[in-house]
Coordinates of C-alpha atoms and ligand atoms in Angstrom, one line a residue:
M1 CA -76.7 7.3 37.5
S2 CA -74.0 10.0 38.3
V3 CA -74.5 12.4 41.1
V4 CA -74.1 14.8 38.3
E5 CA -77.2 13.7 36.4
V6 CA -79.5 14.0 39.7
K7 CA -79.1 17.6 40.3
E8 CA -79.0 19.4 36.8
K9 CA -82.2 20.2 37.2
T10 CA -81.9 22.8 39.4
N11 CA -79.7 25.6 38.8
N12 CA -78.1 27.2 41.5
Y13 CA -74.8 25.1 41.0
L14 CA -71.8 27.0 40.6
L15 CA -69.5 24.1 39.8
Q16 CA -70.4 20.4 38.9
I17 CA -68.2 17.5 38.0
E18 CA -69.0 14.4 36.3
G19 CA -67.0 11.1 35.8
L20 CA -63.1 13.6 36.4
K21 CA -60.0 11.6 36.0
K22 CA -56.2 12.1 36.3
H23 CA -54.6 9.2 35.3
F24 CA -50.7 9.8 35.9
P25 CA -48.3 7.3 33.2
V26 CA -45.5 6.3 35.0
S27 CA -42.5 5.0 34.1
T28 CA -41.3 1.7 35.6
T29 CA -38.3 0.6 33.8
I30 CA -35.2 2.1 33.1
F31 CA -35.5 2.8 29.5
G32 CA -38.3 5.4 30.8
K33 CA -41.6 3.3 29.0
T34 CA -44.7 3.2 30.3
K35 CA -45.8 0.5 32.3
Q36 CA -48.5 1.4 34.6
T37 CA -50.9 4.3 35.2
L38 CA -51.5 6.1 38.6
K39 CA -55.1 6.3 39.0
A40 CA -54.7 10.0 41.1
V41 CA -58.5 10.7 40.4
D42 CA -60.7 8.0 39.1
G43 CA -64.0 8.8 38.5
I44 CA -65.0 11.2 40.9
D45 CA -68.9 13.5 40.6
L46 CA -69.1 16.6 43.0
Y47 CA -71.4 19.3 42.6
L48 CA -70.9 23.0 44.5
K49 CA -73.9 25.1 45.2
K50 CA -73.2 29.1 44.9
G51 CA -72.0 30.6 48.4
E52 CA -71.3 27.3 50.2
T53 CA -68.1 25.3 51.2
L54 CA -67.5 21.9 50.2
G55 CA -64.9 20.7 52.0
I56 CA -62.8 17.6 50.4
V57 CA -61.1 15.9 53.0
G58 CA -59.0 12.0 52.8
E59 CA -55.8 11.1 53.7
S60 CA -52.2 12.2 52.1
G61 CA -52.3 11.1 48.4
C62 CA -55.9 10.4 47.9
G63 CA -56.5 13.2 44.9
K64 CA -57.8 16.2 46.7
S65 CA -54.7 18.2 45.2
T66 CA -55.3 16.7 41.8
T67 CA -58.9 17.3 41.6
G68 CA -58.1 21.1 42.8
N69 CA -55.8 21.4 40.0
T70 CA -57.5 19.9 37.2
I71 CA -60.8 22.3 37.9
L72 CA -58.3 24.8 37.2
R73 CA -56.6 23.1 34.3
L74 CA -52.8 23.6 36.0
I75 CA -53.2 19.4 35.3
E76 CA -54.9 18.5 32.0
P77 CA -57.9 16.0 33.5
T78 CA -58.0 12.3 31.7
E79 CA -61.7 12.1 31.2
G80 CA -64.9 13.8 32.6
K81 CA -66.5 16.9 32.6
I82 CA -66.0 20.1 35.1
I83 CA -69.2 22.7 34.4
F84 CA -68.8 25.7 35.4
E85 CA -71.9 28.4 35.5
G86 CA -73.0 26.0 32.5
E87 CA -70.0 25.6 30.4
D88 CA -67.5 22.5 30.4
L89 CA -64.2 23.6 31.2
V90 CA -62.6 20.9 29.8
K91 CA -63.5 21.7 26.4
L92 CA -62.5 25.3 26.4
S93 CA -59.7 27.2 24.5
K94 CA -56.2 28.1 26.2
K95 CA -57.5 32.1 25.9
K96 CA -60.8 31.2 26.8
M97 CA -59.8 29.0 30.3
Q98 CA -57.7 32.2 30.4
E99 CA -60.0 34.4 30.9
I100 CA -62.3 32.1 33.3
R101 CA -59.0 32.4 35.4
K102 CA -60.2 35.4 36.8
D103 CA -63.4 34.0 38.8
I104 CA -61.5 30.9 39.8
Q105 CA -58.7 31.4 42.2
M106 CA -56.2 29.5 44.7
I107 CA -55.0 29.9 47.9
F108 CA -52.2 27.3 48.5
Q109 CA -50.7 25.6 51.8
D110 CA -47.2 27.4 51.8
P111 CA -47.8 30.9 51.0
F112 CA -44.1 31.3 50.8
S113 CA -43.2 28.8 48.0
S114 CA -46.3 30.7 46.3
L115 CA -45.5 34.5 46.5
N116 CA -42.9 35.8 44.9
P117 CA -39.8 36.5 47.3
R118 CA -38.6 39.6 45.1
M119 CA -41.6 41.3 44.8
K120 CA -43.1 43.7 47.3
V121 CA -46.2 43.1 49.1
F122 CA -48.0 46.0 47.3
D123 CA -47.0 44.4 43.8
I124 CA -47.9 40.5 44.5
I125 CA -51.4 42.1 45.2
A126 CA -51.3 44.5 42.5
E127 CA -50.3 41.6 40.0
P128 CA -53.5 39.8 39.0
L129 CA -55.3 43.4 38.5
R130 CA -52.4 44.7 36.1
T131 CA -52.5 41.4 34.4
H132 CA -56.0 41.4 33.7
G133 CA -56.2 45.2 32.9
V134 CA -58.3 46.0 35.8
A135 CA -56.6 49.2 37.3
K136 CA -53.8 51.3 37.1
G137 CA -52.1 54.5 38.6
K138 CA -54.1 56.2 41.5
G139 CA -57.2 53.9 41.2
L140 CA -55.1 50.6 41.6
E141 CA -53.3 51.9 44.5
D142 CA -56.2 52.4 46.2
M143 CA -57.5 49.2 45.5
V144 CA -54.2 47.3 46.7
Y145 CA -54.6 49.3 50.2
E146 CA -58.4 48.5 50.7
L147 CA -57.2 44.4 49.5
I148 CA -54.4 44.8 52.5
E149 CA -57.2 46.0 55.1
T150 CA -59.9 44.0 54.2
V151 CA -57.5 40.6 54.9
G152 CA -56.6 42.3 58.7
L153 CA -53.2 43.8 57.4
D154 CA -51.8 47.2 58.1
R155 CA -51.3 49.4 54.6
S156 CA -47.5 50.2 55.9
L157 CA -46.7 46.5 55.5
A158 CA -47.3 46.9 51.5
K159 CA -43.3 47.9 50.9
R160 CA -42.3 45.1 52.5
F161 CA -41.1 41.3 51.1
P162 CA -43.1 38.2 51.9
H163 CA -39.8 36.9 54.1
E164 CA -40.4 40.3 56.7
F165 CA -43.6 38.3 57.7
S166 CA -45.2 35.6 59.9
G167 CA -46.6 32.1 58.3
G168 CA -50.4 33.7 59.0
Q169 CA -49.5 37.0 57.5
R170 CA -48.0 35.7 54.5
Q171 CA -51.5 33.7 54.0
R172 CA -53.5 37.0 54.4
I173 CA -51.1 38.0 51.5
G174 CA -52.1 35.0 49.9
I175 CA -55.5 35.6 50.6
A176 CA -55.8 39.5 49.2
R177 CA -54.4 38.1 46.1
A178 CA -57.1 35.2 45.6
I179 CA -59.9 37.7 46.2
A180 CA -58.1 40.5 44.0
L181 CA -60.4 39.9 40.8
K182 CA -63.5 39.5 42.8
P183 CA -63.5 35.4 41.9
K184 CA -66.8 33.4 42.1
L185 CA -64.8 30.0 43.5
I186 CA -61.6 29.8 45.8
I187 CA -60.0 26.7 45.9
C188 CA -58.3 26.9 48.9
D189 CA -55.8 23.7 49.3
E190 CA -54.8 23.1 52.8
P191 CA -54.5 26.4 53.9
V192 CA -54.0 26.1 57.4
S193 CA -52.4 23.5 57.5
A194 CA -48.7 24.8 58.0
L195 CA -50.2 27.5 60.6
D196 CA -49.9 27.3 64.4
V197 CA -53.8 26.2 65.5
S198 CA -53.9 29.5 66.8
I199 CA -53.3 31.1 63.8
Q200 CA -55.7 28.6 62.3
A201 CA -58.3 30.0 63.3
Q202 CA -57.8 33.2 62.4
I203 CA -57.4 32.7 59.1
L204 CA -60.4 29.9 58.6
N205 CA -62.8 33.5 60.1
L206 CA -61.0 35.5 58.1
L207 CA -62.3 33.1 55.2
L208 CA -65.6 33.3 56.2
D209 CA -65.6 36.8 56.7
L210 CA -64.5 37.5 53.3
Q211 CA -67.5 34.9 51.5
R212 CA -69.9 36.7 53.5
K213 CA -69.0 39.9 52.3
F214 CA -68.5 39.1 48.9
D215 CA -70.3 36.4 48.5
L216 CA -67.7 33.7 47.3
T217 CA -67.9 30.4 46.7
F218 CA -65.1 27.6 48.4
I219 CA -63.7 24.6 48.0
F220 CA -62.2 23.7 51.3
I221 CA -59.2 20.6 50.9
G222 CA -57.6 19.5 54.3
H223 CA -56.4 16.3 55.9
G224 CA -57.2 17.2 59.2
I225 CA -60.9 17.0 60.2
P226 CA -61.1 20.1 62.5
A227 CA -60.1 22.7 59.8
V228 CA -62.7 21.3 57.7
K229 CA -65.4 20.8 59.7
Y230 CA -65.4 24.3 60.8
I231 CA -65.3 25.9 57.5
S232 CA -67.4 23.7 55.8
D233 CA -71.6 23.2 54.8
R234 CA -71.0 19.9 53.0
I235 CA -68.0 17.7 52.8
A236 CA -66.8 14.9 50.4
V237 CA -64.7 12.4 51.8
M238 CA -62.0 10.9 49.7
Y239 CA -60.2 7.2 49.2
M240 CA -57.8 6.2 46.5
G241 CA -58.6 8.5 44.0
E242 CA -62.6 7.9 44.9
V243 CA -65.7 10.2 46.9
V244 CA -66.8 7.6 49.0
E245 CA -69.0 9.6 51.0
M246 CA -70.6 13.1 50.7
T247 CA -73.1 15.3 52.4
T248 CA -74.2 18.3 54.8
K249 CA -71.4 18.6 57.3
E250 CA -74.3 18.1 60.4
K251 CA -75.0 14.2 58.4
L252 CA -71.4 13.1 57.8
F253 CA -70.9 13.8 61.6
S254 CA -74.3 12.4 62.8
E255 CA -75.3 9.6 60.5
T256 CA -72.1 8.8 59.5
K257 CA -72.3 6.0 56.8
H258 CA -69.1 5.0 55.2
P259 CA -66.3 3.1 57.7
Y260 CA -63.4 4.8 55.8
T261 CA -65.4 8.0 57.4
K262 CA -66.0 6.7 60.8
G263 CA -62.2 5.7 61.0
L264 CA -61.2 9.5 59.9
I265 CA -63.5 10.9 62.7
S266 CA -62.4 8.5 64.8
A267 CA -59.0 9.6 64.2
V268 CA -59.3 12.6 65.7
P269 CA -58.0 13.5 69.2
I270 CA -60.5 13.2 71.8
P271 CA -59.3 15.3 74.8
D272 CA -61.8 13.7 77.7
P273 CA -61.1 10.9 78.6
K274 CA -64.3 9.9 80.0
L275 CA -65.9 10.9 76.4
R276 CA -63.6 8.4 74.9
D277 CA -64.3 5.3 76.3
K278 CA -67.8 6.1 75.3
T279 CA -66.7 6.7 71.5
E280 CA -67.7 3.7 69.0
R281 CA -64.2 3.7 67.3
V282 CA -63.3 1.9 64.0
I283 CA -59.9 0.9 64.2
I284 CA -58.2 1.3 60.5
E285 CA -55.6 -1.2 59.4
N286 CA -52.8 0.0 57.9
D287 CA -53.3 -2.4 54.7
I288 CA -53.1 0.4 52.1
P289 CA -53.6 -1.1 48.6
D290 CA -51.0 -0.3 45.9
Q291 CA -52.1 2.8 43.9
L292 CA -50.6 1.2 40.8
N293 CA -52.5 -2.0 41.2
L294 CA -55.7 -1.4 42.6
P295 CA -58.3 -4.1 43.7
E296 CA -61.6 -4.7 41.2
G297 CA -63.4 -4.6 44.1
C298 CA -64.4 -1.6 47.1
R299 CA -60.3 -0.1 47.4
F300 CA -61.3 0.4 51.1
Y301 CA -61.8 -3.7 51.4
S302 CA -58.2 -4.4 52.8
R303 CA -58.9 -1.8 55.6
C304 CA -62.5 -2.3 56.2
P305 CA -63.7 -4.2 59.4
F306 CA -66.7 -5.3 58.0
G307 CA -65.4 -6.2 54.2
T308 CA -67.7 -9.2 52.7
E309 CA -66.6 -11.0 50.1
R310 CA -69.3 -8.8 48.1
C311 CA -67.0 -6.0 48.9
K312 CA -63.8 -7.6 47.4
V313 CA -65.1 -8.7 44.1
E314 CA -67.7 -5.8 43.5
K315 CA -66.8 -2.0 43.5
P316 CA -69.6 0.1 45.3
K317 CA -70.9 3.1 43.8
L318 CA -71.9 6.2 45.1
N319 CA -75.3 6.5 46.0
E320 CA -77.5 9.3 47.0
I321 CA -79.1 7.3 50.5
S322 CA -81.0 9.8 51.7
N323 CA -81.3 13.4 50.3
E324 CA -78.0 14.9 49.9
H325 CA -75.9 12.2 51.7
Y326 CA -73.9 9.7 49.0
V327 CA -72.4 7.3 49.9
A328 CA -69.8 4.2 48.3
C329 CA -70.3 1.3 50.4
H330 CA -72.1 -2.1 50.2
Y331 CA -73.3 -2.1 53.7
P332 CA -73.3 1.5 55.2
L333 CA -73.3 1.7 58.9
N334 CA -76.6 2.6 60.5
Ligands
ATP401 N1 -47.2 14.7 38.1 C1 -47.6 13.8 39.2 N2 -46.9 12.1 38.4 C2 -47.4 11.4 39.0 N3 -48.1 10.9 40.1 C3 -48.9 12.0 40.4 C4 -48.4 13.3 40.2 N4 -49.3 14.6 41.1 C5 -49.7 13.5 41.9 N5 -49.5 12.2 41.7 C6 -49.8 11.0 42.5 O1 -51.6 11.4 42.8 C7 -51.5 10.9 43.8 C8 -52.2 12.0 44.5 O2 -51.7 13.1 44.7 P1 -52.7 14.3 45.5 O3 -51.6 15.3 45.3 O4 -53.5 14.3 44.6 O5 -52.7 14.0 46.7 P2 -53.3 14.9 48.1 O6 -54.7 14.0 48.1 O7 -53.3 15.7 47.8 O8 -52.4 14.6 49.0 P3 -51.5 15.0 50.4 O9 -52.6 15.2 51.4 O10 -50.3 15.0 50.4 O11 -51.5 16.9 49.6 C9 -50.7 10.6 44.9 O12 -50.6 9.4 44.1 C10 -49.7 11.1 43.9 O13 -48.1 10.3 44.5
MG402 MG1 -52.3 18.0 48.4

């Protein structure tokens, strides 16, 4: 039974993803003939409660951004359901999807490339309000200045261009733009990965403040554990296009069940050398399977210190092993 079916009876879910797949055709011959498929996202189930932050973490290339982009249908999914407030986004017409985009916004890693360099900050933030006909004239002006102040910038900066700002300030502008239409869901794709550590904390705190103030729900994508751990209520760990573990932040760290999760957590540098010696570490060998030729069994088998013959041939399903703790492993850790 899929995760989503288990949870369908309760209705405080903003988003339910069921069996989501994105397979990219890849041409491997010089004649451009499609020979193989890259399974970037390969049948994932996720759910998102109103007002919470779901972190998605995993190594580069595991399918995090593809997942985020398919939710907004910036990339068309190959298969699966994306149920947002009871409506399957996959089935919506382009026009209806355009309306839904008001409710789902994105914040990107590199605010510089996502902000139009030829537009002044005022217009960057005003643009979605104008496009959706929310306000004009003095009303629009007031809204934009209020947004600028809400994200911790001075209103005197409104007439400047993005290149005049630091990375952190630019991310604040991107955030102001994302919250302008009062969305219900914001997909944050590595919003702090390009920033200095000191600035990262400021941006994460801003996101948390805004979440409380505007009742926002977040998907927070990251490949580093610390930021995801700081901001998330629940975390989904992805490996090679699949969710391998998903649970509350507390359980993920105190009752880690998947060897891959354990490895990810262990990879975080532990500054205190006394602590470092006592911490159990799972060493993940760098034997990563070919994404164009995935193994039939567990995709983590080749790197797992605990893999058996069963893992090699039988693919583990994502199972709920205790309340809200899902793991895809034949031999979950104790
Ligand atoms: N348009 C595309 N065509 C073919 N392959 C793609 C395309 N977009 C992404 N991929 C591949 O899909 C896989 C997942 O990519 P994705 O960008 O979702 O990973 P990610 O988890 O966000 O990684 P990162 O942490 O580096 O941002 C990768 O192997 C990537 O090369
Ligand atoms: Mg990405």
